[in-house]
Amino acid sequence: MKLEQYFEQAEQYRDKMTACRRDLHKYPESGWREFRTTAKIIGILKEHKIPFRYGYEIINKDYVWSYPSEKELCAAADRAVAQGADPEIIKAMNGSTGACAVIETGKPGPVVALRVDIDCNDVGEDMSDSHLPAAEGFCSVNAGCTHACGHDGHATLGIYTCLLLNAMKEDLSGTIKIIFQPAEEGVRGAQSVAESGILDDVDIFLTSHLGMGWKTGQLVALSRDFLSTTKIDAVFHGVSSHAGMSPQDGRSAILAACAASLGMHTVCQDSRGASRINVGTFHGGTGRNVVADKAVLQIETRGETTEIERNVYHRAMESLEGAAKMFGCTVETEIKGSASSSNSDHELEPYIRAGAGRISEITEYIPESGFSGSEDATYLMAKVQSHGGKAAYMGLGANIAAPHHNGGFDFDESVLVTGVKLYASILWEILHK
Amino acid sequence: MKLEQYFEQAEQYRDKMTACRRDLHKYPESGWREFRTTAKIIGILKEHKIPFRYGYEIINKDYVWSYPSEKELCAAADRAVAQGADPEIIKAMNGSTGACAVIETGKPGPVVALRVDIDCNDVGEDMSDSHLPAAEGFCSVNAGCTHACGHDGHATLGIYTCLLLNAMKEDLSGTIKIIFQPAEEGVRGAQSVAESGILDDVDIFLTSHLGMGWKTGQLVALSRDFLSTTKIDAVFHGVSSHAGMSPQDGRSAILAACAASLGMHTVCQDSRGASRINVGTFHGGTGRNVVADKAVLQIETRGETTEIERNVYHRAMESLEGAAKMFGCTVETEIKGSASSSNSDHELEPYIRAGAGRISEITEYIPESGFSGSEDATYLMAKVQSHGGKAAYMGLGANIAAPHHNGGFDFDESVLVTGVKLYASILWEILHK
Amino acid sequence: MKLEQYFEQAEQYRDKMTACRRDLHKYPESGWREFRTTAKIIGILKEHKIPFRYGYEIINKDYVWSYPSEKELCAAADRAVAQGADPEIIKAMNGSTGACAVIETGKPGPVVALRVDIDCNDVGEDMSDSHLPAAEGFCSVNAGCTHACGHDGHATLGIYTCLLLNAMKEDLSGTIKIIFQPAEEGVRGAQSVAESGILDDVDIFLTSHLGMGWKTGQLVALSRDFLSTTKIDAVFHGVSSHAGMSPQDGRSAILAACAASLGMHTVCQDSRGASRINVGTFHGGTGRNVVADKAVLQIETRGETTEIERNVYHRAMESLEGAAKMFGCTVETEIKGSASSSNSDHELEPYIRAGAGRISEITEYIPESGFSGSEDATYLMAKVQSHGGKAAYMGLGANIAAPHHNGGFDFDESVLVTGVKLYASILWEILHK
Amino acid sequence: MKLEQYFEQAEQYRDKMTACRRDLHKYPESGWREFRTTAKIIGILKEHKIPFRYGYEIINKDYVWSYPSEKELCAAADRAVAQGADPEIIKAMNGSTGACAVIETGKPGPVVALRVDIDCNDVGEDMSDSHLPAAEGFCSVNAGCTHACGHDGHATLGIYTCLLLNAMKEDLSGTIKIIFQPAEEGVRGAQSVAESGILDDVDIFLTSHLGMGWKTGQLVALSRDFLSTTKIDAVFHGVSSHAGMSPQDGRSAILAACAASLGMHTVCQDSRGASRINVGTFHGGTGRNVVADKAVLQIETRGETTEIERNVYHRAMESLEGAAKMFGCTVETEIKGSASSSNSDHELEPYIRAGAGRISEITEYIPESGFSGSEDATYLMAKVQSHGGKAAYMGLGANIAAPHHNGGFDFDESVLVTGVKLYASILWEILHK
């Protein structure tokens, strides 16, 4: 069969893909809690008899960040069932989300991994009529959870790309793995996948993000300059006291956290490249007339190289500990996520160029572009590159209705079929004959 | 009838007072929302045919602080009815809480005002078995509301003192007003009562607080050195931006609030007397990777004199505005409450001494003592003093189970009858013959 | 002889006292460097055959603060000789300043110590014609040194009081010690005198300060509420680096010292009494384009009680160390002086009252008043009080031309004879008969 | 004559150049005070009958930064005479330093400008024997002034290049201007030269710096990425007060400057490129026990583009003003110098490459390299580029004994003749035939 015929098959997925994406959009699940989402993916893979791995086969628990408690996981699993997930699949998942489909062509050839992420954001959704999900009735029913970064689209793209590639199996060689990664938001999940072994035999790694400032029709082949990042929570403990009657007995965790916040923001001058720090949230104190005995900061550090980021991180730690000492407090810090810096490999650009050249919906091809943010796919890229494999992170243009992570985010659903065709076309380039 | 006989009558109130206090404890209401509490008071006054004023007769709305919205008041009134308040009384209250009983003896003589406060604290209650209200089943049923400062006791003391004085009417001269003041916590209510006109003819003003570090059996006649105070909310507005992609476009409200917090805490050196400032709570930011566009501080200033407090307040304002400017932000401030500094009048001490001398439960008499805190009764004292009247604030010893404003607070209920006798005995001293 | 005759003798000192004071004013010497001043005192004592002790007999070197180097002491001694000091006396002093005259009456009686301080301030003198020392030609010839606190007057007062008391010896009983203390400025010298043993047998201790806000004619008998204080130098060490080319390699000692300064100024809220902190000077950095590797702070802490001051001191240390850590720096601190809190004894007030009552120049007698500053005489007072003796610190009114420590300071010289008479009269009260 | 013959002539300059450089090194002069240096240059130009302009012909006084007072200029001119400058030349200079030789070939052709800077650094010189100028007896005799950046070499290079090019006149076409620019340190002088009109007809601009991390034998043709910079002095004015007796009356300029310093150091995150800020020096306060009424900061801002630098500058101003307001102080700021960002033009690289190719001493040719610092030559480059001319900033390798701006700085003097040959060879490439 010719590639054009597979493109026609992809066209026939259009309505199903829209429905799938909207279903996922309505039932968004936060990182590590993607039970219904995973169960839906597994159900479809089973239905099409596509082999897959899941649970601790694809997650190394030594490398999970911000992992929920047993109780939270149970609650999330229960909600998944209440929202229609197959109870048997949920049970088999045994508390762990994410999956990896494995398509063996039976012919020798390279191992190619595709990766999509599946979790939602912890923001409330815009309920106004001007927001399409509200107007069309597929708004989030899970309070405080919204697919505001397009991972509902990514998951759908992963499922239908998997179905199409499975259908193309006869025309391809080698092995294809499609990874459905949990917990990308907060860069919490990829390192555990990278360390699970699932990538150890992978020669070529491809992933993509829809939107990200690129319009419908644009394609960036190689994203580069991902910033290395660490996500840190810091909890200051002071001593509570009545602020009027015995201020001398108190030690204000708020003041310590203030000094630390100001101090940390002074460390971003580095002649070697870009660095960043942000104290994004600050919550402290229990009452106006009480010396605050607790203050909690959510912090992130970034650097153009891992070395730069490590310097920012080290100095942030000094600032936190020193500020605690200054005000007679103590501080505890916890790493909540991290991503390394990374770059796409130029060796993959010709395949992507050729693949994209066959897709009429792709009207502007951009060989490479900076990313200027952080992504935990970098751990997966780095793992593949560490044993000599090649990796590329594509930017898949799609018009959006509001910025990423905003409650009014929505995207042009036409990108879904375009994306399936794109992956099919690139893999045809790599694995056909 | 002799005073001793009235004391016996007070003894017979004991069970009813305990029941009344426990009922109020179970249904605590925050400042300006004391609908059920007020309705209960009014119901009893009506039952005993004691005249009273209420609503805007005793509250000047130009001087209310931190007043709830119409919607919040309605919700509070509705809850009161749901928790057993007389719907007709609630309706008549027309949205305003507090009351003032007026006992006319019909004989010429001074006007004496007694005052109790009736609101609860915004803290959750300790539910462990070691906490008597939990063990005895009269814990708060209103989440986040607890009578943790003894105002349930004060309200009960006010009611039964009123009943006893009404009974003593034949033996007394002049007029007695018993004021049930709303919203003492956060020092929000007294100024509106002071400016209502209800105190304009008052010659002698008496009030008291139970506990406050004094043990059962102790009585402080004259409390002095109340700190002047202002309660301020400050809201910093910055500019939100993605902390990784365009940090230069953001202006962090968190950093501005940090600088302000540190700056404000440097202003408490004053050779004229004690001064205080506290940033009690700090809440800022929406997410780890976003430059914070908002931060909210709850602040209080205090001073041994109003002049000192005004200086602290003025410098706090400079600090807030300067810090906003430093970080390209703006700041809005709102006064949420205030109390003046004040002192009790020595002229009343002999009456209190004589009155206390007749109460066997009072085993230690302390002529005067510092208060080292703030109280909005100071506005009422100052109003009476401003036209030549005299005022005293007594400390009524009562053993307590945990510090004031703590969720485990409870007090020795024997203070209730002791208090009724004390007020009866003091007024006997002032108004008998 | 009668006391009045001694008063007449004091009157005859007037011109000599003025000349003596002006000579000392012209050759001011900083703390621990009062070689010419001490040699002059010793010369006069010798001339009058009054026994004295000096050097390490009256200074315990374990308790000297901010002591100069050997080289600085030599230079100061050399200057003294160059400015007319007797080289033999200078040699005998062996590097140590200060002296204590001892007048034995030969009759049993209490040991009374009087104390004056003799050092100058490290400020430049006003040279304008409106400044009397400039107009009259006795301005300081030692650059950066000025008697701007009246210790030239104190020293003169000490010398002539000593001469008069020596003359009165026959009419008195007991023993009189007149202590000429070095290094009061910066509260550096008294503790070493207190620990020298010279006060161990003293029953009554008297000292005074001229001026201090009191006018000519006023006398404060008992000064109270001296603040306990510690003087601290802090040196921050960072890492120097080119601010444009490699900012990441620098650690700014300036930023660390800034954070510490702000932090330290937040610690002065204490319900037990007054507390103070001041970062009085801040010097850091070597050039605009270099990350500063050094910053030096001069700090002082004070407290109404020693306990309060210790708390401020402890928290200042925490702030200094924590801030150094915050910015990857280190900090060294050194105590440069200290004084304890103290109070005058009421038992001495009747003697002072009686003594003052005989001096017509004293037109207003003030039994006691707060001092609201620090003085190292407190160490001497505390030492005497520690073995049951009594101490008083008097305020000797004298009109002044500019505030203390200002380069334009000058005082009404009539206070000198008044002061001699006062001490004579008080000691007559104590030791006559 | 052939270029090789001119190279031989340059070789004969060697001893004179060494002597000239050492003479300038011994009598270093700070920016705007280069009277002796300028007089020496003018003397040599006159001797060789080379036309020149000077004074306000080449300096636009509207664009001078950190200009000395009349009195300081007079003192500098007097010292120059005392140190051997020709009094007539000094007089003719009329208070203004710097000069521009103008060599007219008389044949049509482009106008080429070369520029050297002539001022010293405000640092003391290393006097140890291991420092060559000390060992050889040509150490600075002007206290606090040292040629620690090689401008003594630059001036010498300018003089002898001028002599050689004048000798080559017959073989060249067009016009050559050699600019001796004052006040490069602190980036204070170039803008006034740029705005004087002297560059208005210039087609090609060349300048160079010796050392800068490049070793003897290396040559960088095109330096790029000069950081835009502004040098700012900020003076905080507070209110002085006795820190023990009336702290409430003081407003600490030190605390305001501390808050500003910390605040300013938080503004260097910019996704558009590098930015820098440095508070290099901080001097505040008059005494330990006085609330500081003054604090002075020396600050510099930098940015990879002028836009970035302007943002840092603007936010620094906000921080200074806001911090002053926070602490009840005021702040005055003054710009002490500035330089724009700039880049060398690739069009000039072939000339430099060809020119360098003929110099055997140049053993490593580097086409371009980043500068990572600031230089006010950028104003001159930008001025020439603004009317279509081309500019290049070369890095002339020379081993150095200590970092630039360090008191032990010295350089390999062989660079002097190499530099003369290089300029001759490049101009031969441009202007021969």
mmCIF file with all atom_site columns, C-alpha atoms in Angstrom, chain D residues 133-261:
data_model
loop_
_atom_site.group_PDB
_atom_site.id
_atom_site.type_symbol
_atom_site.label_atom_id
_atom_site.label_alt_id
_atom_site.label_comp_id
_atom_site.label_asym_id
_atom_site.label_entity_id
_atom_site.label_seq_id
_atom_site.pdbx_PDB_ins_code
_atom_site.Cartn_x
_atom_site.Cartn_y
_atom_site.Cartn_z
_atom_site.occupancy
_atom_site.B_iso_or_equiv
_atom_site.pdbx_formal_charge
_atom_site.auth_seq_id
_atom_site.auth_comp_id
_atom_site.auth_asym_id
_atom_site.auth_atom_id
_atom_site.pdbx_PDB_model_num
ATOM 1   C CA . PRO D 1 133 ? 58.105 48.933 36.783 1.00 0.00 ? 133 PRO D CA 1
ATOM 2   C CA . ALA D 1 134 ? 59.266 48.823 40.420 1.00 0.00 ? 134 ALA D CA 1
ATOM 3   C CA . ALA D 1 135 ? 62.380 46.824 39.636 1.00 0.00 ? 135 ALA D CA 1
ATOM 4   C CA . GLU D 1 136 ? 63.249 49.075 36.698 1.00 0.00 ? 136 GLU D CA 1
ATOM 5   C CA . GLY D 1 137 ? 62.365 52.331 38.417 1.00 0.00 ? 137 GLY D CA 1
ATOM 6   C CA . PHE D 1 138 ? 59.450 53.575 36.345 1.00 0.00 ? 138 PHE D CA 1
ATOM 7   C CA . CYS D 1 139 ? 56.684 53.031 38.872 1.00 0.00 ? 139 CYS D CA 1
ATOM 8   C CA . SER D 1 140 ? 53.972 55.643 39.179 1.00 0.00 ? 140 SER D CA 1
ATOM 9   C CA . VAL D 1 141 ? 55.001 58.707 41.184 1.00 0.00 ? 141 VAL D CA 1
ATOM 10  C CA . ASN D 1 142 ? 51.395 59.921 41.324 1.00 0.00 ? 142 ASN D CA 1
ATOM 11  C CA . ALA D 1 143 ? 49.751 58.337 44.357 1.00 0.00 ? 143 ALA D CA 1
ATOM 12  C CA . GLY D 1 144 ? 46.584 56.409 43.595 1.00 0.00 ? 144 GLY D CA 1
ATOM 13  C CA . CYS D 1 145 ? 47.217 56.556 39.851 1.00 0.00 ? 145 CYS D CA 1
ATOM 14  C CA . THR D 1 146 ? 48.598 53.662 37.793 1.00 0.00 ? 146 THR D CA 1
ATOM 15  C CA . HIS D 1 147 ? 48.658 52.699 34.130 1.00 0.00 ? 147 HIS D CA 1
ATOM 16  C CA . ALA D 1 148 ? 47.119 49.336 34.946 1.00 0.00 ? 148 ALA D CA 1
ATOM 17  C CA . CYS D 1 149 ? 45.273 48.859 31.668 1.00 0.00 ? 149 CYS D CA 1
ATOM 18  C CA . GLY D 1 150 ? 48.058 49.487 29.155 1.00 0.00 ? 150 GLY D CA 1
ATOM 19  C CA . HIS D 1 151 ? 46.960 52.918 27.966 1.00 0.00 ? 151 HIS D CA 1
ATOM 20  C CA . ASP D 1 152 ? 50.605 54.015 28.375 1.00 0.00 ? 152 ASP D CA 1
ATOM 21  C CA . GLY D 1 153 ? 51.289 51.453 25.672 1.00 0.00 ? 153 GLY D CA 1
ATOM 22  C CA . HIS D 1 154 ? 48.308 52.639 23.616 1.00 0.00 ? 154 HIS D CA 1
ATOM 23  C CA . ALA D 1 155 ? 49.489 56.253 23.700 1.00 0.00 ? 155 ALA D CA 1
ATOM 24  C CA . THR D 1 156 ? 53.004 55.218 22.705 1.00 0.00 ? 156 THR D CA 1
ATOM 25  C CA . LEU D 1 157 ? 51.596 53.052 19.934 1.00 0.00 ? 157 LEU D CA 1
ATOM 26  C CA . GLY D 1 158 ? 49.529 56.025 18.711 1.00 0.00 ? 158 GLY D CA 1
ATOM 27  C CA . ILE D 1 159 ? 52.530 58.371 18.666 1.00 0.00 ? 159 ILE D CA 1
ATOM 28  C CA . TYR D 1 160 ? 54.873 56.076 16.756 1.00 0.00 ? 160 TYR D CA 1
ATOM 29  C CA . THR D 1 161 ? 52.206 54.802 14.379 1.00 0.00 ? 161 THR D CA 1
ATOM 30  C CA . CYS D 1 162 ? 51.590 58.452 13.614 1.00 0.00 ? 162 CYS D CA 1
ATOM 31  C CA . LEU D 1 163 ? 55.289 59.053 12.920 1.00 0.00 ? 163 LEU D CA 1
ATOM 32  C CA . LEU D 1 164 ? 55.566 56.013 10.688 1.00 0.00 ? 164 LEU D CA 1
ATOM 33  C CA . LEU D 1 165 ? 52.389 56.753 8.704  1.00 0.00 ? 165 LEU D CA 1
ATOM 34  C CA . ASN D 1 166 ? 53.591 60.320 8.265  1.00 0.00 ? 166 ASN D CA 1
ATOM 35  C CA . ALA D 1 167 ? 56.799 58.897 6.827  1.00 0.00 ? 167 ALA D CA 1
ATOM 36  C CA . MET D 1 168 ? 54.738 56.627 4.539  1.00 0.00 ? 168 MET D CA 1
ATOM 37  C CA . LYS D 1 169 ? 52.596 59.521 3.287  1.00 0.00 ? 169 LYS D CA 1
ATOM 38  C CA . GLU D 1 170 ? 54.039 59.457 -0.232 1.00 0.00 ? 170 GLU D CA 1
ATOM 39  C CA . ASP D 1 171 ? 53.012 55.834 -0.677 1.00 0.00 ? 171 ASP D CA 1
ATOM 40  C CA . LEU D 1 172 ? 49.460 56.291 0.587  1.00 0.00 ? 172 LEU D CA 1
ATOM 41  C CA . SER D 1 173 ? 46.304 58.067 -0.568 1.00 0.00 ? 173 SER D CA 1
ATOM 42  C CA . GLY D 1 174 ? 43.435 59.665 1.374  1.00 0.00 ? 174 GLY D CA 1
ATOM 43  C CA . THR D 1 175 ? 43.585 61.079 4.920  1.00 0.00 ? 175 THR D CA 1
ATOM 44  C CA . ILE D 1 176 ? 44.607 59.542 8.234  1.00 0.00 ? 176 ILE D CA 1
ATOM 45  C CA . LYS D 1 177 ? 43.466 60.792 11.609 1.00 0.00 ? 177 LYS D CA 1
ATOM 46  C CA . ILE D 1 178 ? 45.090 59.489 14.782 1.00 0.00 ? 178 ILE D CA 1
ATOM 47  C CA . ILE D 1 179 ? 42.903 60.258 17.793 1.00 0.00 ? 179 ILE D CA 1
ATOM 48  C CA . PHE D 1 180 ? 44.406 60.405 21.281 1.00 0.00 ? 180 PHE D CA 1
ATOM 49  C CA . GLN D 1 181 ? 41.236 60.062 23.375 1.00 0.00 ? 181 GLN D CA 1
ATOM 50  C CA . PRO D 1 182 ? 41.032 61.127 27.024 1.00 0.00 ? 182 PRO D CA 1
ATOM 51  C CA . ALA D 1 183 ? 39.038 59.458 29.809 1.00 0.00 ? 183 ALA D CA 1
ATOM 52  C CA . GLU D 1 184 ? 38.322 55.968 28.552 1.00 0.00 ? 184 GLU D CA 1
ATOM 53  C CA . GLU D 1 185 ? 38.356 54.485 32.067 1.00 0.00 ? 185 GLU D CA 1
ATOM 54  C CA . GLY D 1 186 ? 34.853 54.809 33.440 1.00 0.00 ? 186 GLY D CA 1
ATOM 55  C CA . VAL D 1 187 ? 33.742 55.155 29.789 1.00 0.00 ? 187 VAL D CA 1
ATOM 56  C CA . ARG D 1 188 ? 33.625 58.911 30.143 1.00 0.00 ? 188 ARG D CA 1
ATOM 57  C CA . GLY D 1 189 ? 35.410 60.416 27.149 1.00 0.00 ? 189 GLY D CA 1
ATOM 58  C CA . ALA D 1 190 ? 34.489 58.831 23.813 1.00 0.00 ? 190 ALA D CA 1
ATOM 59  C CA . GLN D 1 191 ? 30.995 60.254 23.484 1.00 0.00 ? 191 GLN D CA 1
ATOM 60  C CA . SER D 1 192 ? 32.355 63.801 23.644 1.00 0.00 ? 192 SER D CA 1
ATOM 61  C CA . VAL D 1 193 ? 34.837 62.961 20.859 1.00 0.00 ? 193 VAL D CA 1
ATOM 62  C CA . ALA D 1 194 ? 32.124 61.283 18.800 1.00 0.00 ? 194 ALA D CA 1
ATOM 63  C CA . GLU D 1 195 ? 29.968 64.409 19.067 1.00 0.00 ? 195 GLU D CA 1
ATOM 64  C CA . SER D 1 196 ? 32.815 66.848 18.278 1.00 0.00 ? 196 SER D CA 1
ATOM 65  C CA . GLY D 1 197 ? 32.554 66.503 14.492 1.00 0.00 ? 197 GLY D CA 1
ATOM 66  C CA . ILE D 1 198 ? 36.021 64.999 14.117 1.00 0.00 ? 198 ILE D CA 1
ATOM 67  C CA . LEU D 1 199 ? 34.563 61.694 12.882 1.00 0.00 ? 199 LEU D CA 1
ATOM 68  C CA . ASP D 1 200 ? 31.988 63.143 10.510 1.00 0.00 ? 200 ASP D CA 1
ATOM 69  C CA . ASP D 1 201 ? 34.064 62.483 7.406  1.00 0.00 ? 201 ASP D CA 1
ATOM 70  C CA . VAL D 1 202 ? 35.611 59.213 8.522  1.00 0.00 ? 202 VAL D CA 1
ATOM 71  C CA . ASP D 1 203 ? 35.063 56.160 6.287  1.00 0.00 ? 203 ASP D CA 1
ATOM 72  C CA . ILE D 1 204 ? 37.042 53.594 8.229  1.00 0.00 ? 204 ILE D CA 1
ATOM 73  C CA . PHE D 1 205 ? 37.651 53.467 11.962 1.00 0.00 ? 205 PHE D CA 1
ATOM 74  C CA . LEU D 1 206 ? 40.211 51.212 13.616 1.00 0.00 ? 206 LEU D CA 1
ATOM 75  C CA . THR D 1 207 ? 41.168 50.772 17.231 1.00 0.00 ? 207 THR D CA 1
ATOM 76  C CA . SER D 1 208 ? 42.653 48.046 19.389 1.00 0.00 ? 208 SER D CA 1
ATOM 77  C CA . HIS D 1 209 ? 43.357 47.000 22.956 1.00 0.00 ? 209 HIS D CA 1
ATOM 78  C CA . LEU D 1 210 ? 46.492 45.203 24.035 1.00 0.00 ? 210 LEU D CA 1
ATOM 79  C CA . GLY D 1 211 ? 46.306 42.226 26.371 1.00 0.00 ? 211 GLY D CA 1
ATOM 80  C CA . MET D 1 212 ? 42.685 41.468 27.295 1.00 0.00 ? 212 MET D CA 1
ATOM 81  C CA . GLY D 1 213 ? 43.431 37.788 27.725 1.00 0.00 ? 213 GLY D CA 1
ATOM 82  C CA . TRP D 1 214 ? 45.186 37.386 24.377 1.00 0.00 ? 214 TRP D CA 1
ATOM 83  C CA . LYS D 1 215 ? 48.799 36.245 24.447 1.00 0.00 ? 215 LYS D CA 1
ATOM 84  C CA . THR D 1 216 ? 51.771 37.766 22.637 1.00 0.00 ? 216 THR D CA 1
ATOM 85  C CA . GLY D 1 217 ? 51.471 36.659 18.987 1.00 0.00 ? 217 GLY D CA 1
ATOM 86  C CA . GLN D 1 218 ? 47.673 36.431 18.905 1.00 0.00 ? 218 GLN D CA 1
ATOM 87  C CA . LEU D 1 219 ? 45.508 38.903 17.011 1.00 0.00 ? 219 LEU D CA 1
ATOM 88  C CA . VAL D 1 220 ? 41.724 39.175 17.094 1.00 0.00 ? 220 VAL D CA 1
ATOM 89  C CA . ALA D 1 221 ? 40.560 41.041 13.987 1.00 0.00 ? 221 ALA D CA 1
ATOM 90  C CA . LEU D 1 222 ? 36.992 41.797 14.961 1.00 0.00 ? 222 LEU D CA 1
ATOM 91  C CA . SER D 1 223 ? 35.814 42.106 18.544 1.00 0.00 ? 223 SER D CA 1
ATOM 92  C CA . ARG D 1 224 ? 32.053 41.878 18.986 1.00 0.00 ? 224 ARG D CA 1
ATOM 93  C CA . ASP D 1 225 ? 29.370 41.879 21.687 1.00 0.00 ? 225 ASP D CA 1
ATOM 94  C CA . PHE D 1 226 ? 30.504 44.923 23.600 1.00 0.00 ? 226 PHE D CA 1
ATOM 95  C CA . LEU D 1 227 ? 28.051 45.383 26.444 1.00 0.00 ? 227 LEU D CA 1
ATOM 96  C CA . SER D 1 228 ? 26.158 48.636 26.609 1.00 0.00 ? 228 SER D CA 1
ATOM 97  C CA . THR D 1 229 ? 26.766 50.204 30.004 1.00 0.00 ? 229 THR D CA 1
ATOM 98  C CA . THR D 1 230 ? 25.892 53.127 32.254 1.00 0.00 ? 230 THR D CA 1
ATOM 99  C CA . LYS D 1 231 ? 27.882 54.160 35.320 1.00 0.00 ? 231 LYS D CA 1
ATOM 100 C CA . ILE D 1 232 ? 25.723 55.718 38.044 1.00 0.00 ? 232 ILE D CA 1
ATOM 101 C CA . ASP D 1 233 ? 26.470 57.300 41.395 1.00 0.00 ? 233 ASP D CA 1
ATOM 102 C CA . ALA D 1 234 ? 23.575 57.338 43.860 1.00 0.00 ? 234 ALA D CA 1
ATOM 103 C CA . VAL D 1 235 ? 23.583 59.433 47.019 1.00 0.00 ? 235 VAL D CA 1
ATOM 104 C CA . PHE D 1 236 ? 20.940 58.675 49.650 1.00 0.00 ? 236 PHE D CA 1
ATOM 105 C CA . HIS D 1 237 ? 20.034 61.405 52.116 1.00 0.00 ? 237 HIS D CA 1
ATOM 106 C CA . GLY D 1 238 ? 18.405 60.389 55.386 1.00 0.00 ? 238 GLY D CA 1
ATOM 107 C CA . VAL D 1 239 ? 17.979 62.097 58.726 1.00 0.00 ? 239 VAL D CA 1
ATOM 108 C CA . SER D 1 240 ? 20.633 61.862 61.389 1.00 0.00 ? 240 SER D CA 1
ATOM 109 C CA . SER D 1 241 ? 19.678 61.124 64.982 1.00 0.00 ? 241 SER D CA 1
ATOM 110 C CA . HIS D 1 242 ? 21.180 59.624 68.122 1.00 0.00 ? 242 HIS D CA 1
ATOM 111 C CA . ALA D 1 243 ? 20.537 55.906 67.748 1.00 0.00 ? 243 ALA D CA 1
ATOM 112 C CA . GLY D 1 244 ? 20.069 55.368 71.479 1.00 0.00 ? 244 GLY D CA 1
ATOM 113 C CA . MET D 1 245 ? 18.199 58.465 72.553 1.00 0.00 ? 245 MET D CA 1
ATOM 114 C CA . SER D 1 246 ? 15.838 59.177 69.662 1.00 0.00 ? 246 SER D CA 1
ATOM 115 C CA . PRO D 1 247 ? 15.936 56.472 67.018 1.00 0.00 ? 247 PRO D CA 1
ATOM 116 C CA . GLN D 1 248 ? 12.419 57.447 65.938 1.00 0.00 ? 248 GLN D CA 1
ATOM 117 C CA . ASP D 1 249 ? 13.703 60.793 64.697 1.00 0.00 ? 249 ASP D CA 1
ATOM 118 C CA . GLY D 1 250 ? 16.264 59.255 62.339 1.00 0.00 ? 250 GLY D CA 1
ATOM 119 C CA . ARG D 1 251 ? 15.847 57.945 58.821 1.00 0.00 ? 251 ARG D CA 1
ATOM 120 C CA . SER D 1 252 ? 18.719 55.646 57.944 1.00 0.00 ? 252 SER D CA 1
ATOM 121 C CA . ALA D 1 253 ? 20.285 56.278 54.547 1.00 0.00 ? 253 ALA D CA 1
ATOM 122 C CA . ILE D 1 254 ? 22.194 53.032 55.064 1.00 0.00 ? 254 ILE D CA 1
ATOM 123 C CA . LEU D 1 255 ? 19.016 50.962 55.284 1.00 0.00 ? 255 LEU D CA 1
ATOM 124 C CA . ALA D 1 256 ? 17.591 52.661 52.196 1.00 0.00 ? 256 ALA D CA 1
ATOM 125 C CA . ALA D 1 257 ? 20.785 51.963 50.273 1.00 0.00 ? 257 ALA D CA 1
ATOM 126 C CA . CYS D 1 258 ? 20.759 48.340 51.493 1.00 0.00 ? 258 CYS D CA 1
ATOM 127 C CA . ALA D 1 259 ? 17.216 47.792 50.235 1.00 0.00 ? 259 ALA D CA 1
ATOM 128 C CA . ALA D 1 260 ? 18.083 49.442 46.921 1.00 0.00 ? 260 ALA D CA 1
ATOM 129 C CA . SER D 1 261 ? 21.221 47.331 46.503 1.00 0.00 ? 261 SER D CA 1
#
